[in-house]
Coordinates of C-alpha atoms and ligand atoms in Angstrom, one line a residue:
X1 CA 12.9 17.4 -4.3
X2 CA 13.8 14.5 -2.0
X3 CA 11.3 12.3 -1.0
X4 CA 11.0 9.7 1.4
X5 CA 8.5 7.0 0.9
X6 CA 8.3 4.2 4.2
X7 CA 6.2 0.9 4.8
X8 CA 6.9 -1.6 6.9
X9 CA 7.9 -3.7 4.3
X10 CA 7.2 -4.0 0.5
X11 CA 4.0 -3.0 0.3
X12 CA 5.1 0.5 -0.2
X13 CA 7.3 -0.1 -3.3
X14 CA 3.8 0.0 -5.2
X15 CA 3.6 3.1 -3.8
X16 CA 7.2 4.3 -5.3
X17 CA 6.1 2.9 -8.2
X18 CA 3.4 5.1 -9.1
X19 CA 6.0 7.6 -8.4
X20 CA 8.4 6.4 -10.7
X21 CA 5.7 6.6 -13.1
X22 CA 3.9 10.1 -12.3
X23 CA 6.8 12.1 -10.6
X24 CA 10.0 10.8 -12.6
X25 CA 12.5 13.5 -12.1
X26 CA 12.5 13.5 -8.2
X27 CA 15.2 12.1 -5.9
X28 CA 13.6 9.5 -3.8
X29 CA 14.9 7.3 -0.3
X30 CA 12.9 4.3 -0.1
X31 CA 12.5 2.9 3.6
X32 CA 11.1 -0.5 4.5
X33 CA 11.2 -1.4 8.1
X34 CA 11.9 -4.9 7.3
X35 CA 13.2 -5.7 11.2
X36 CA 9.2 -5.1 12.3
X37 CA 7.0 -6.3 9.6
X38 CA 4.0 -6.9 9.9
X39 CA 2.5 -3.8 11.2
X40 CA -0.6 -5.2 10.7
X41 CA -0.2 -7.1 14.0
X42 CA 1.2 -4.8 16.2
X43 CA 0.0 -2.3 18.6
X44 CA -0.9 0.9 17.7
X45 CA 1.7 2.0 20.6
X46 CA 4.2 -0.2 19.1
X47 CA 3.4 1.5 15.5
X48 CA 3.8 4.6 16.4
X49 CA 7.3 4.0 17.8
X50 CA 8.6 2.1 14.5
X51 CA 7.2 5.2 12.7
X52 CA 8.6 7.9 14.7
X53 CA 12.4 7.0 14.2
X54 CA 11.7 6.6 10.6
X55 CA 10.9 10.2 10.8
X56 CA 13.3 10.6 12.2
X57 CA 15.9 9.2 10.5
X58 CA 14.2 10.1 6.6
X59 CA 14.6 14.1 8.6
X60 CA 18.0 13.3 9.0
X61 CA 18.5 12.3 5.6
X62 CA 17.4 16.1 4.3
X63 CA 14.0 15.0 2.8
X64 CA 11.6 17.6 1.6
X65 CA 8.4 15.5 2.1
X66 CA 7.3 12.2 3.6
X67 CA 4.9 9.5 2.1
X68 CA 3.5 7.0 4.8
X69 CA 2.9 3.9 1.8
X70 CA 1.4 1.9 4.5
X71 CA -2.6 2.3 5.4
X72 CA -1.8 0.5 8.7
X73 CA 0.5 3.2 10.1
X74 CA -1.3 6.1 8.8
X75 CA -4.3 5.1 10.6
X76 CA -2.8 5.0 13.9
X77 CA 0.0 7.3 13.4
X78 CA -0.2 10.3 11.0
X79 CA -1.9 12.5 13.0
X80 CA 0.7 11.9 16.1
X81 CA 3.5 12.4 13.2
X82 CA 1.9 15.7 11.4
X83 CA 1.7 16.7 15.1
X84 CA 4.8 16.5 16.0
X85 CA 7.1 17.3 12.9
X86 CA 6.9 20.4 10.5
X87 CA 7.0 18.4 6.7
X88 CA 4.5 17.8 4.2
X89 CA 4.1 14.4 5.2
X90 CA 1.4 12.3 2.7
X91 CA -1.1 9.5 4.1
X92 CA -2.9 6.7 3.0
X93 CA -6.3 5.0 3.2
X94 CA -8.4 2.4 1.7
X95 CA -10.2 4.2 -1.1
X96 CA -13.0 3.4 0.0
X97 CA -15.3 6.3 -1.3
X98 CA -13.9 5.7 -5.4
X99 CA -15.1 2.0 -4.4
X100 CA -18.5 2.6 -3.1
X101 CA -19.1 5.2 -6.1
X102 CA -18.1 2.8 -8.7
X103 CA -20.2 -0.2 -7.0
X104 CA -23.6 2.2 -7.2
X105 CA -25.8 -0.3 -8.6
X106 CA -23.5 -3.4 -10.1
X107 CA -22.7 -5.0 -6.4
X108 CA -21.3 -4.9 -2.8
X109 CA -17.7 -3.8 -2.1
X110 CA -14.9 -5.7 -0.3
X111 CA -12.1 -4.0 1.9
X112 CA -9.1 -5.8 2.1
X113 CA -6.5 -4.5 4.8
X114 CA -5.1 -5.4 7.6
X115 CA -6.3 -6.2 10.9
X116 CA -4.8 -2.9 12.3
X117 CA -6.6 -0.8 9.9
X118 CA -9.7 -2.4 9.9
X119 CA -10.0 -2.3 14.1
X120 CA -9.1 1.4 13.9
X121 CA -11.5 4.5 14.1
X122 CA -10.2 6.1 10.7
X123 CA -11.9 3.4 8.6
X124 CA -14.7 3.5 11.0
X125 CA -15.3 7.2 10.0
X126 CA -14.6 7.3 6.8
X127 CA -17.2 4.2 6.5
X128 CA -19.7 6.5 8.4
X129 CA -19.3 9.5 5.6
X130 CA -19.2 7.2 2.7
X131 CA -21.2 3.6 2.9
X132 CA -24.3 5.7 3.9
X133 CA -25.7 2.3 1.8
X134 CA -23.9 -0.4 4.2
X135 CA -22.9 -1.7 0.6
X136 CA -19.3 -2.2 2.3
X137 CA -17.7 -5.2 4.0
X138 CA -14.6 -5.7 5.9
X139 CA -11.5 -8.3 5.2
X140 CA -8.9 -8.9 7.4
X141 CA -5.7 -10.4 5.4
X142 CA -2.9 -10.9 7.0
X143 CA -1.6 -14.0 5.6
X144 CA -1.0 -11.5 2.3
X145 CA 1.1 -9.4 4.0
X146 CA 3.5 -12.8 5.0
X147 CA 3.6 -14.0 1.4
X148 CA 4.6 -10.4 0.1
X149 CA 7.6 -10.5 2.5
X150 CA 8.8 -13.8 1.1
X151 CA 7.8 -13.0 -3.2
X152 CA 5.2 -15.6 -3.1
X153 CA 2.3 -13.5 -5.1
X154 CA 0.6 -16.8 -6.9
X155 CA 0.8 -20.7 -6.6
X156 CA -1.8 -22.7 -4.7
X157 CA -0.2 -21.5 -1.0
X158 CA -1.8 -18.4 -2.0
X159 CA -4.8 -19.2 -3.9
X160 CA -5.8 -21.3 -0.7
X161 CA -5.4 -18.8 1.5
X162 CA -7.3 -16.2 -0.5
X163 CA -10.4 -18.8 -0.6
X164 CA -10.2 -19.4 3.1
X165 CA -10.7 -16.3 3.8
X166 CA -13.6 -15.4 1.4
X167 CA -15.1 -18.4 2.1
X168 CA -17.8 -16.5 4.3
X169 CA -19.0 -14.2 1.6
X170 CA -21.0 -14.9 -1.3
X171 CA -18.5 -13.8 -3.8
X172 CA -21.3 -13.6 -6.5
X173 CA -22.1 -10.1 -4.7
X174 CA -19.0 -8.2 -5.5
X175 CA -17.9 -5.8 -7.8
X176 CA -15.3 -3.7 -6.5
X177 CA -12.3 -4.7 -4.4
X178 CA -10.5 -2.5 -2.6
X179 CA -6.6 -3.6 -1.9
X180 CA -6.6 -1.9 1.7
X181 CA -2.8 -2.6 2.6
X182 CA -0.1 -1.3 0.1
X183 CA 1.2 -5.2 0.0
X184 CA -1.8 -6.7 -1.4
X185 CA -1.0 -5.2 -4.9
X186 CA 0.9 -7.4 -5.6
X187 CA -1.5 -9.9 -5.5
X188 CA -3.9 -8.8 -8.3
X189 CA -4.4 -11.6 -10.5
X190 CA -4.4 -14.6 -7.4
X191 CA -7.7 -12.4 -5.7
X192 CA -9.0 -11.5 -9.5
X193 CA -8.9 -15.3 -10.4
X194 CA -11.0 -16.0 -6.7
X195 CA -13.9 -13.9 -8.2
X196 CA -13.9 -14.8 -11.9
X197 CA -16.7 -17.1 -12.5
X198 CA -18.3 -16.1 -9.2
X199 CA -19.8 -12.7 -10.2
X200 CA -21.9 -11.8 -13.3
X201 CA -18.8 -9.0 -14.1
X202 CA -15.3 -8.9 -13.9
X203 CA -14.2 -7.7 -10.2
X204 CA -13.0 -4.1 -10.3
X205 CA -9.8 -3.6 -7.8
X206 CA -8.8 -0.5 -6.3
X207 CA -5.9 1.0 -4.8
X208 CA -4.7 4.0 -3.1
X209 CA -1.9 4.6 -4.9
X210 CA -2.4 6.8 -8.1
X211 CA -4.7 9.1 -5.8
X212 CA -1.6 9.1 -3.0
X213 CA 1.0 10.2 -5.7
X214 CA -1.6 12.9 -7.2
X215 CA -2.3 14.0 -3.3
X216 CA 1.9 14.5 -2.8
X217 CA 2.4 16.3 -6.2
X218 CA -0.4 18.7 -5.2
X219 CA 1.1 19.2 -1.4
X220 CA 4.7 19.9 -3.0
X221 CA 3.4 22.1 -6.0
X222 CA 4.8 19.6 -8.3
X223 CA 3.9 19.0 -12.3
X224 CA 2.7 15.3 -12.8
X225 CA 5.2 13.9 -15.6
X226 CA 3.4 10.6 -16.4
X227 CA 5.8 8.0 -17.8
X228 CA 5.1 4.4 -19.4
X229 CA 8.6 3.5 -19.5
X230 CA 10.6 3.8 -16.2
X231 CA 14.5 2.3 -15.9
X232 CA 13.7 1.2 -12.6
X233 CA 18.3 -0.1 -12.2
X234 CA 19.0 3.7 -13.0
X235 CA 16.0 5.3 -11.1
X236 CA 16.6 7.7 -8.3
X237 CA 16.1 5.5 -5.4
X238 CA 18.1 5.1 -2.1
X239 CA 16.3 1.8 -0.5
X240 CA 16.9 1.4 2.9
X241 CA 16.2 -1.6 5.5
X242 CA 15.5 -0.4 9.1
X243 CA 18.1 2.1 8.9
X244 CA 20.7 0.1 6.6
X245 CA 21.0 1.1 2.9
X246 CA 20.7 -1.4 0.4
X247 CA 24.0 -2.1 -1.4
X248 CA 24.0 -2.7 -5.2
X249 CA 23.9 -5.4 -6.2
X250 CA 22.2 -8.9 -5.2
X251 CA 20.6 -7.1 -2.7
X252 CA 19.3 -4.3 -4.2
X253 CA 17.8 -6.9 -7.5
X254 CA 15.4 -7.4 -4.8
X255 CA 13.2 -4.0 -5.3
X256 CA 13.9 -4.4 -9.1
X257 CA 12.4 -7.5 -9.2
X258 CA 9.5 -5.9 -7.3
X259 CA 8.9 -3.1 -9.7
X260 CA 9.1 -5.8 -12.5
X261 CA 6.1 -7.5 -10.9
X262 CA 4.6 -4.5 -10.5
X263 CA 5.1 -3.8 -14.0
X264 CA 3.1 -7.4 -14.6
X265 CA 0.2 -6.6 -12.9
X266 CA -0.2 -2.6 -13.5
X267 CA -2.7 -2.9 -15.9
X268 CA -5.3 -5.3 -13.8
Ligands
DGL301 N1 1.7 -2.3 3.8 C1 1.0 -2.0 5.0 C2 -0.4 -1.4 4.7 O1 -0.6 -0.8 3.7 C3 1.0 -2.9 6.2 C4 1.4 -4.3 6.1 C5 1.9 -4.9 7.4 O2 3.0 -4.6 7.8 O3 1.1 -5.5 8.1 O4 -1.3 -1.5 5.5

């Protein structure tokens, strides 16, 4: 099958990632919308219209299916897109409820996301069914997002930024972490290394993405092949940039370089 996976910027390679891993043998066009990044400070308006000619143009590519790898955009724009086209199309949000379940009794839990996702009613619900405790707090992180885009995942840019932002909470509280924005992943060991030494435990974090994949291979009826090894230069991938593909090449040692971090910090 051909699937198209789309974020507004790297964030959602993690997401093709897992794929790589769990659904190998399936053809795959990768589309980062690299001319609006960051969603995360848009309007919800302005969201929906990036999002709607990706549709648009993935459709016109043939694809079977469609993976929204962004939690920003699905919470203000996968119900307008299910609407309005007829494809299996896959969405994404903070997993919030693994997080609270896994936090019963060891500590509070953080969402990080962006400030798009954390102003807008889906996480407000789903906070309403699930943190029937109020064991859950609420991070805005945009600065992530802007280091992502330019590979800086560690160095003390990073690390100050991370403890600027926490430094309202009493980090001794926390177990669980939960990477609300498809482009914090990549930041795994700068936010793990802000807790250590701050909480009794280690800090648990948790994304989206192996529960995403699972949630696409059900939708399509598809068998979930899980592989260690993936050759990410061979793998079935077209990666597209706002519309333009990705040329082998310099270019395109980008989103391997990706996946190799990606690799790196898999196992945190
Ligand atoms: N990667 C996206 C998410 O999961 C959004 C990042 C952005 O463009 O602000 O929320």
């Amino acid at each position: 099958m051909k699937i198209g996976i789309f974020d507004s910027g790297i964030g959602g390679v993690s997401v093709l990632n897992e794929a790589l891993h769990k659904l190998p043998n399936e053809n795959y066009i990768f589309y980062a919308d690299v001319d609006h990044v960051p969603y995360g400070l848009k309007t919800p308006e302005e969201i929906i219209g990036f999002t709607d000619s990706i549709v648009q143009e993935l459709l016109s590519q043939g694809v079977d299916a469609l993976v929204i790898a962004c939690n920003t955009a699905t919470s203000v724009a996968a119900d307008y897109l299910r609407d309005k086209y007829d494809i299996p199309i896959i969405g994404m949000e903070p997993a919030v409820k693994p997080a609270v379940e896994a936090s019963k009794s060891s500590g509070r839990v953080l969402v990080m996301a962006t400030p798009v996702t954390i102003r807008e009613n889906k996480l407000r619900s789903l906070l309403q069914k699930v943190d029937t405790d109020h064991m859950v707090d609420l991070l805005p992180m945009p600065g992530l997002v802007r280091f992502a885009e330019s590979e800086t995942f560690d160095g003390p840019e990073v690390e100050a930024y991370i403890d600027e932002q926490l430094a309202i909470f009493d980090r001794s509280l926390y177990s669980e972490v939960v990477l609300g924005c498809t482009h914090f992943n990549y930041f795994k060991p700068a936010i793990k290394a802000a807790f250590d030494g701050a909480t009794k435990q280690t800090i648990e974090m948790i994304d989206g993405n192996v529960g995403t994949i699972k949630h696409l291979a059900e939708r399509l009826g598809l068998e979930i092949n899980e592989t260690s090894f993936v050759n990410f230069a061979d793998a079935n991938v077209t990666y597209l940039e706002s519309g333009r593909i990705v040329p082998d090449g310099r270019p395109k040692d980008k989103y391997n370089r990706l996946h190799l971090r990606l690799e790196e910090v898999r196992a945190f």
